[in-house]
CSV table of C-alpha atoms in Angstrom, one decimal:
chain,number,residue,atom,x,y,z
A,296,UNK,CA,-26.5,-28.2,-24.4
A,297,UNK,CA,-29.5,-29.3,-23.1
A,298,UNK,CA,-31.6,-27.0,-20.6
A,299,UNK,CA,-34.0,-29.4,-18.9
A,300,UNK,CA,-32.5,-32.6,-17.7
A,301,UNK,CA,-34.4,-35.9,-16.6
A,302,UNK,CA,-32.8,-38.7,-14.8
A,303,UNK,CA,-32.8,-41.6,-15.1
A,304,UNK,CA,-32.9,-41.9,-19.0
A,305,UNK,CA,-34.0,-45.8,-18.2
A,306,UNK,CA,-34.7,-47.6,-15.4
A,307,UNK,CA,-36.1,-51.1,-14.7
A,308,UNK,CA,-38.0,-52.1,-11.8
A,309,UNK,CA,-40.2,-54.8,-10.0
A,310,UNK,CA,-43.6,-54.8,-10.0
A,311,UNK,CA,-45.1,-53.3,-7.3
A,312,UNK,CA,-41.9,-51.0,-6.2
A,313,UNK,CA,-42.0,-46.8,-7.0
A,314,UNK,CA,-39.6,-45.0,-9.0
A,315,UNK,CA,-39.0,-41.6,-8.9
A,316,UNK,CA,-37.9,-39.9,-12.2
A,317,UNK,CA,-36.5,-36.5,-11.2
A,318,UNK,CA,-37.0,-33.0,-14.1
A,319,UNK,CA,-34.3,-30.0,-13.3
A,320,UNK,CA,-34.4,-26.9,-15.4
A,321,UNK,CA,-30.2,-26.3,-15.8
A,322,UNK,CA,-29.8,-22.8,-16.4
A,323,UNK,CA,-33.4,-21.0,-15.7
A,324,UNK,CA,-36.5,-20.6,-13.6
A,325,UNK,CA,-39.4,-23.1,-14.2
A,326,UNK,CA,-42.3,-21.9,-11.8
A,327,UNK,CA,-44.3,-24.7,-14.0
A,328,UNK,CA,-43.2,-27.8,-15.8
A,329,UNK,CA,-45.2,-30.7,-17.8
A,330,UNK,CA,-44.9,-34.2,-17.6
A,331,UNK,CA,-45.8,-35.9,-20.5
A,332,UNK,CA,-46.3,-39.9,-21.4
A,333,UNK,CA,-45.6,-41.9,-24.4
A,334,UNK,CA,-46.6,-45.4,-25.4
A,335,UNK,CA,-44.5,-46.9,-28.7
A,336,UNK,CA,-45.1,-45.4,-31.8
A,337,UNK,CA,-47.9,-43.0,-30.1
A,338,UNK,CA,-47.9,-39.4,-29.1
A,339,UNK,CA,-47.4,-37.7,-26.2
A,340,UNK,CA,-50.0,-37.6,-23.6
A,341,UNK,CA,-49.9,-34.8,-21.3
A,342,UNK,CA,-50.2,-36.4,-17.8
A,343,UNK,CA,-50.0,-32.9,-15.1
A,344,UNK,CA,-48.9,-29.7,-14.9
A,345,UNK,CA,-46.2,-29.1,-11.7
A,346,UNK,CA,-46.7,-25.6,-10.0
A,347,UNK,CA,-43.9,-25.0,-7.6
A,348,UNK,CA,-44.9,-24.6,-4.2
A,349,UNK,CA,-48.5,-26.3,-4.8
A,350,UNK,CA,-50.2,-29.6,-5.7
A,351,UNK,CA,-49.8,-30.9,-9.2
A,352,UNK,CA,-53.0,-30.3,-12.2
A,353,UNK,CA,-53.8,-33.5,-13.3
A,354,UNK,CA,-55.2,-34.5,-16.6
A,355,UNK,CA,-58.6,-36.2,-16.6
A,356,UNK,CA,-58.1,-40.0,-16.6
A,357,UNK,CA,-54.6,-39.7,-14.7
A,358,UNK,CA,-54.3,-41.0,-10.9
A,359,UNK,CA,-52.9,-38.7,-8.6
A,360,UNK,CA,-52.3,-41.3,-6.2
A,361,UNK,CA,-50.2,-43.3,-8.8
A,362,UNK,CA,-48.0,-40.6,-10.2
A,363,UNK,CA,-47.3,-38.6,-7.4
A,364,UNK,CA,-45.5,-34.9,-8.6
A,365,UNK,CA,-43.6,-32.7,-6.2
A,366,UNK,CA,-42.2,-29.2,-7.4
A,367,UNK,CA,-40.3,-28.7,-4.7
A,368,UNK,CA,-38.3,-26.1,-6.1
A,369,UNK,CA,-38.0,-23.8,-9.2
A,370,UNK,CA,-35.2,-26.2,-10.7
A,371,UNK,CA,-36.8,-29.6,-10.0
A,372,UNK,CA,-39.7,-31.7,-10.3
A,373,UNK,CA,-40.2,-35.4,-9.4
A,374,UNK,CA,-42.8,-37.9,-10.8
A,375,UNK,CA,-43.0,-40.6,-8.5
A,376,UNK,CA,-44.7,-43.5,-10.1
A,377,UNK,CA,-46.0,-45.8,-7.4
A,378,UNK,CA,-47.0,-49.1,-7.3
A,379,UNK,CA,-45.5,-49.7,-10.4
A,380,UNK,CA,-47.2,-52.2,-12.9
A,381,UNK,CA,-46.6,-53.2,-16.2
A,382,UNK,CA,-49.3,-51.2,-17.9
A,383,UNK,CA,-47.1,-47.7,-16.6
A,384,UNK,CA,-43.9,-48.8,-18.6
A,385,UNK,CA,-43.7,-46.1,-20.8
A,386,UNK,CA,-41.6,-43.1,-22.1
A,387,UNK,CA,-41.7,-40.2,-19.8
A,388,UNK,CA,-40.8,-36.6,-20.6
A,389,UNK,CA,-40.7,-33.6,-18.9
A,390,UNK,CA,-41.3,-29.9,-20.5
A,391,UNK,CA,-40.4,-26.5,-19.2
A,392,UNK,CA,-40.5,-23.0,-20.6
A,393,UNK,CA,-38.4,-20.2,-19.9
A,394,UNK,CA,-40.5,-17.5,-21.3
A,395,UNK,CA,-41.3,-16.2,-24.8
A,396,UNK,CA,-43.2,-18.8,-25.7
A,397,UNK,CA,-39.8,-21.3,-26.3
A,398,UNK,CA,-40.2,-24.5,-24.2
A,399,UNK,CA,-37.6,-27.4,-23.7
A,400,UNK,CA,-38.1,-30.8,-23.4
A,401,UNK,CA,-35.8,-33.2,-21.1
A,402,UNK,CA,-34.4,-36.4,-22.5
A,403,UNK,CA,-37.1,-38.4,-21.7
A,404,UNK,CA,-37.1,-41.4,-19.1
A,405,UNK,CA,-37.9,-45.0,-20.2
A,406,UNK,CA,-39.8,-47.0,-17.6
A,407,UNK,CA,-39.7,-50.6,-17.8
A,408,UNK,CA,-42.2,-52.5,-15.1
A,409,UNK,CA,-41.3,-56.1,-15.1
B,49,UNK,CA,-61.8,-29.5,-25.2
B,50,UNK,CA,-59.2,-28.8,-27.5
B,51,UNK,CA,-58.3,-31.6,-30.6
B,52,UNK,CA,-55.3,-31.7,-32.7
B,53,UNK,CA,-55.2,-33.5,-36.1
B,54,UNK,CA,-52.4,-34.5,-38.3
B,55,UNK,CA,-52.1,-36.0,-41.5
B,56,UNK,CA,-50.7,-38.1,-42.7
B,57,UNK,CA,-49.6,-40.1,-40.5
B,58,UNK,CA,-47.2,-41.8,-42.1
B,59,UNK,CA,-45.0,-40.4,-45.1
B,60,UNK,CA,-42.8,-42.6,-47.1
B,61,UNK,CA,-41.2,-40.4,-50.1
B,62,UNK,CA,-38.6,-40.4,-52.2
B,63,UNK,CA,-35.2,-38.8,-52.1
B,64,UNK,CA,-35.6,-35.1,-53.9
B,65,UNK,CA,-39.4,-35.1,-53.6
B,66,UNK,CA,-41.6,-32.3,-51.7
B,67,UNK,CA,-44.2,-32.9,-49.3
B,68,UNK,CA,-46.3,-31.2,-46.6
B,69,UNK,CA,-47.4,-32.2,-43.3
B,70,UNK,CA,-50.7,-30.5,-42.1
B,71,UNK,CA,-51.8,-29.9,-38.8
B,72,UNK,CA,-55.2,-28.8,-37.9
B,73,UNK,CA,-56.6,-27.3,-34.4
B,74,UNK,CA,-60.2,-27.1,-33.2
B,75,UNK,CA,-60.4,-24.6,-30.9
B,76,UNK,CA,-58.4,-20.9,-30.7
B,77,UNK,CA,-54.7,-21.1,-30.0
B,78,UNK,CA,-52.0,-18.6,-30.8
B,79,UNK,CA,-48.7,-20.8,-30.3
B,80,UNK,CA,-48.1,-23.8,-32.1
B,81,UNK,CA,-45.1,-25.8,-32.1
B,82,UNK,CA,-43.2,-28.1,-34.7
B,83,UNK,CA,-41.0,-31.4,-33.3
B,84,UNK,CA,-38.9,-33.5,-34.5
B,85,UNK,CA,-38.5,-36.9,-33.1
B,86,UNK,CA,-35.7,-39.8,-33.9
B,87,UNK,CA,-36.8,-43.2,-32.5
B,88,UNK,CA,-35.7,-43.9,-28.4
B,89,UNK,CA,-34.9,-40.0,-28.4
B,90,UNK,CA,-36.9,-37.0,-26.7
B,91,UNK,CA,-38.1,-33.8,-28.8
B,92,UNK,CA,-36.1,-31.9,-30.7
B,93,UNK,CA,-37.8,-28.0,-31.4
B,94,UNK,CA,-38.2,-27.6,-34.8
B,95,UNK,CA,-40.2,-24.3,-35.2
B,96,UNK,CA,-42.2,-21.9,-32.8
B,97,UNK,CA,-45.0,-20.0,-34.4
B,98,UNK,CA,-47.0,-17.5,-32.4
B,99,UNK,CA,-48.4,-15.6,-34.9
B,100,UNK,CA,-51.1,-15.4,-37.4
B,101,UNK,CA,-49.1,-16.0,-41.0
B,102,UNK,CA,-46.2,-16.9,-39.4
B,103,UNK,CA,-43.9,-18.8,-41.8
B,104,UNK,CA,-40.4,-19.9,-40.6
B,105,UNK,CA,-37.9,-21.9,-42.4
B,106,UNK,CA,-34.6,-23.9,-41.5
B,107,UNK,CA,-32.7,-25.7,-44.3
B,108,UNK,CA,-35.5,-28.0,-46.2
B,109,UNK,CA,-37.8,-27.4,-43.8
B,110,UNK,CA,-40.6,-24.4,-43.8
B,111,UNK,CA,-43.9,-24.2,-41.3
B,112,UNK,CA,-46.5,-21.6,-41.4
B,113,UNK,CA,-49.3,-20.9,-39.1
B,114,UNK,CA,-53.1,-19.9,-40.5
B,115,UNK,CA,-54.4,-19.4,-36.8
B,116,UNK,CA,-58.3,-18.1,-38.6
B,117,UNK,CA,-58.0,-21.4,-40.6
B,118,UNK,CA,-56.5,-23.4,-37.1
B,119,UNK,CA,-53.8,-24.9,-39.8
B,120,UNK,CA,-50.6,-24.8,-39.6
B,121,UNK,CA,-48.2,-27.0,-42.5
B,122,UNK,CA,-44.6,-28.2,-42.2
B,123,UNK,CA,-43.5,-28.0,-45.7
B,124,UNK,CA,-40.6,-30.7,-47.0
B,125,UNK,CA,-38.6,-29.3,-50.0
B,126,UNK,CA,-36.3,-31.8,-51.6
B,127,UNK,CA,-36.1,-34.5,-49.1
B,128,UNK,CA,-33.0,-35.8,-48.0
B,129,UNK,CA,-32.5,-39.6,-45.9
B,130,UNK,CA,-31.4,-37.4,-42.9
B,131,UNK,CA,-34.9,-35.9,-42.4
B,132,UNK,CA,-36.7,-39.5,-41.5
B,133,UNK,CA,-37.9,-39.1,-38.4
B,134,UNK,CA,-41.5,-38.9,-36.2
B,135,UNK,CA,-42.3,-35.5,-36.3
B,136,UNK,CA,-45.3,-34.0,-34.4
B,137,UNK,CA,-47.2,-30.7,-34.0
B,138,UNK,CA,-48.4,-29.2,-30.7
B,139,UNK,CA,-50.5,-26.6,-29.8
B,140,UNK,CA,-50.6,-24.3,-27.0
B,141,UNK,CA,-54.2,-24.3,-24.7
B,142,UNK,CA,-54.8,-21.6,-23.0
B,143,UNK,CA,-52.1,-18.9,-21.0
B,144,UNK,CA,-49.6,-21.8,-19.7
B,145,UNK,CA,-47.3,-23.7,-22.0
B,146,UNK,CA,-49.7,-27.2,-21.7
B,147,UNK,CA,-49.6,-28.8,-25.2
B,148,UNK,CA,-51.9,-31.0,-26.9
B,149,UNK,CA,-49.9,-33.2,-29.3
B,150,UNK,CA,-51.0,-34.5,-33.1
B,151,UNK,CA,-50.7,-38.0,-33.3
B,152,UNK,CA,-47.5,-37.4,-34.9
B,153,UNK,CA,-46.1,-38.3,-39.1
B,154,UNK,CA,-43.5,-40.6,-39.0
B,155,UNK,CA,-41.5,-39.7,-42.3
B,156,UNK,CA,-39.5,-42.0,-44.2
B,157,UNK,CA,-37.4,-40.6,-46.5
B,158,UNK,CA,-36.5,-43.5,-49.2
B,159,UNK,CA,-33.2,-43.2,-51.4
């Protein structure tokens, strides 16, 4: 079964309201976990890095103030997306790794901004 | 800054046929990573090569990693309708597990 869940899988919200997409390692550890973005037919975009216990590593180009990441504790991370507008519907996926180089990937969570 | 390039980037091939799927790197990396993606749905881990030579293979599927070269190839033998999918390489940067994606091949595997 899967070992990194993300929930919701879809949500759909009004312009201008946040949504909060939430990243849980199931059965390990995850001192640090990826959030990644995904426009149709494109690749992945890697958006932050979420340390536990400290402030999110953004990617050049990403607003911290938009996508807000907690790591509150070694099982979950949150990407708040603020503010919401239609340019931030996208597909967005979190990534974890429990050591030896394997990672997981959670389901993914499709934003639509209307 | 650290580029990855695949090719092609998109694949439409027969039923029975072979192909390859290249992936090339532009700065030093030891980890590289083979996905599968189906349409709507998250990654699926194909292959996890950390290793210089590293060949690994799962039913009609083989990858190998030339990390002097920065290539790494995801080999189709005898394609099958089942395989049609987006599938992407990643490479690791530095010590953490950050990836930097290809721009992905989306297959098509024709009858």
């Amino acid at each position: 079964g899967a070992v990194v869940s993300q929930h919701p899988s879809r949500v759909i919200c009004k312009s201008g309201t946040s949504v909060k997409i939430e990243c849980r390692s199931l059965d390990f550890q995850a001192t640090t976990m990826f959030w990644y973005r995904q426009f149709p037919k494109q690749s992945l975009m890697l958006m932050a890095t979420s340390n536990e216990g400290s402030k999110a590593t953004y990617e050049q180009g990403v607003e911290k103030d938009k996508f807000l990441i907690n790591h509150a504790s070694l099982t979950l991370s949150t990407l708040t997306v603020t503010s919401a507008h239609p340019e931030d519907s996208s597909f967005y996926i979190c990534s974890a790794s429990r050591g030896s180089g394997e990672l997981f990937f959670g389901e993914g969570s499709r934003l639509t901004v209307l | 800054e650290l580029k990855v390039e695949q090719n092609p980037l998109f694949l439409s091939m027969q039923e029975g046929k072979n192909y390859t799927i290249y992936c090339n790197y532009s700065t030093t990396s030891d980890r590289l990573y083979w996905y599968r993606q189906d349409p709507g749905k998250s990654l699926e881990s194909l292959f996890v090569l950390l290793s210089n030579g590293a060949v690994k293979q799962e039913g009609r599927l083989m990858a190998s990693l030339d990390t002097k070269a920065r290539l790494s190839t995801l080999h189709i033998t005898a394609a099958v309708h089942d395989l049609s999918a987006t599938y992407f390489c990643a490479v690791g940067m530095d010590s953490s597990y950050k990836l930097i994606f290809g721009s992905g091949t989306r297959l098509l595997v024709r009858p």
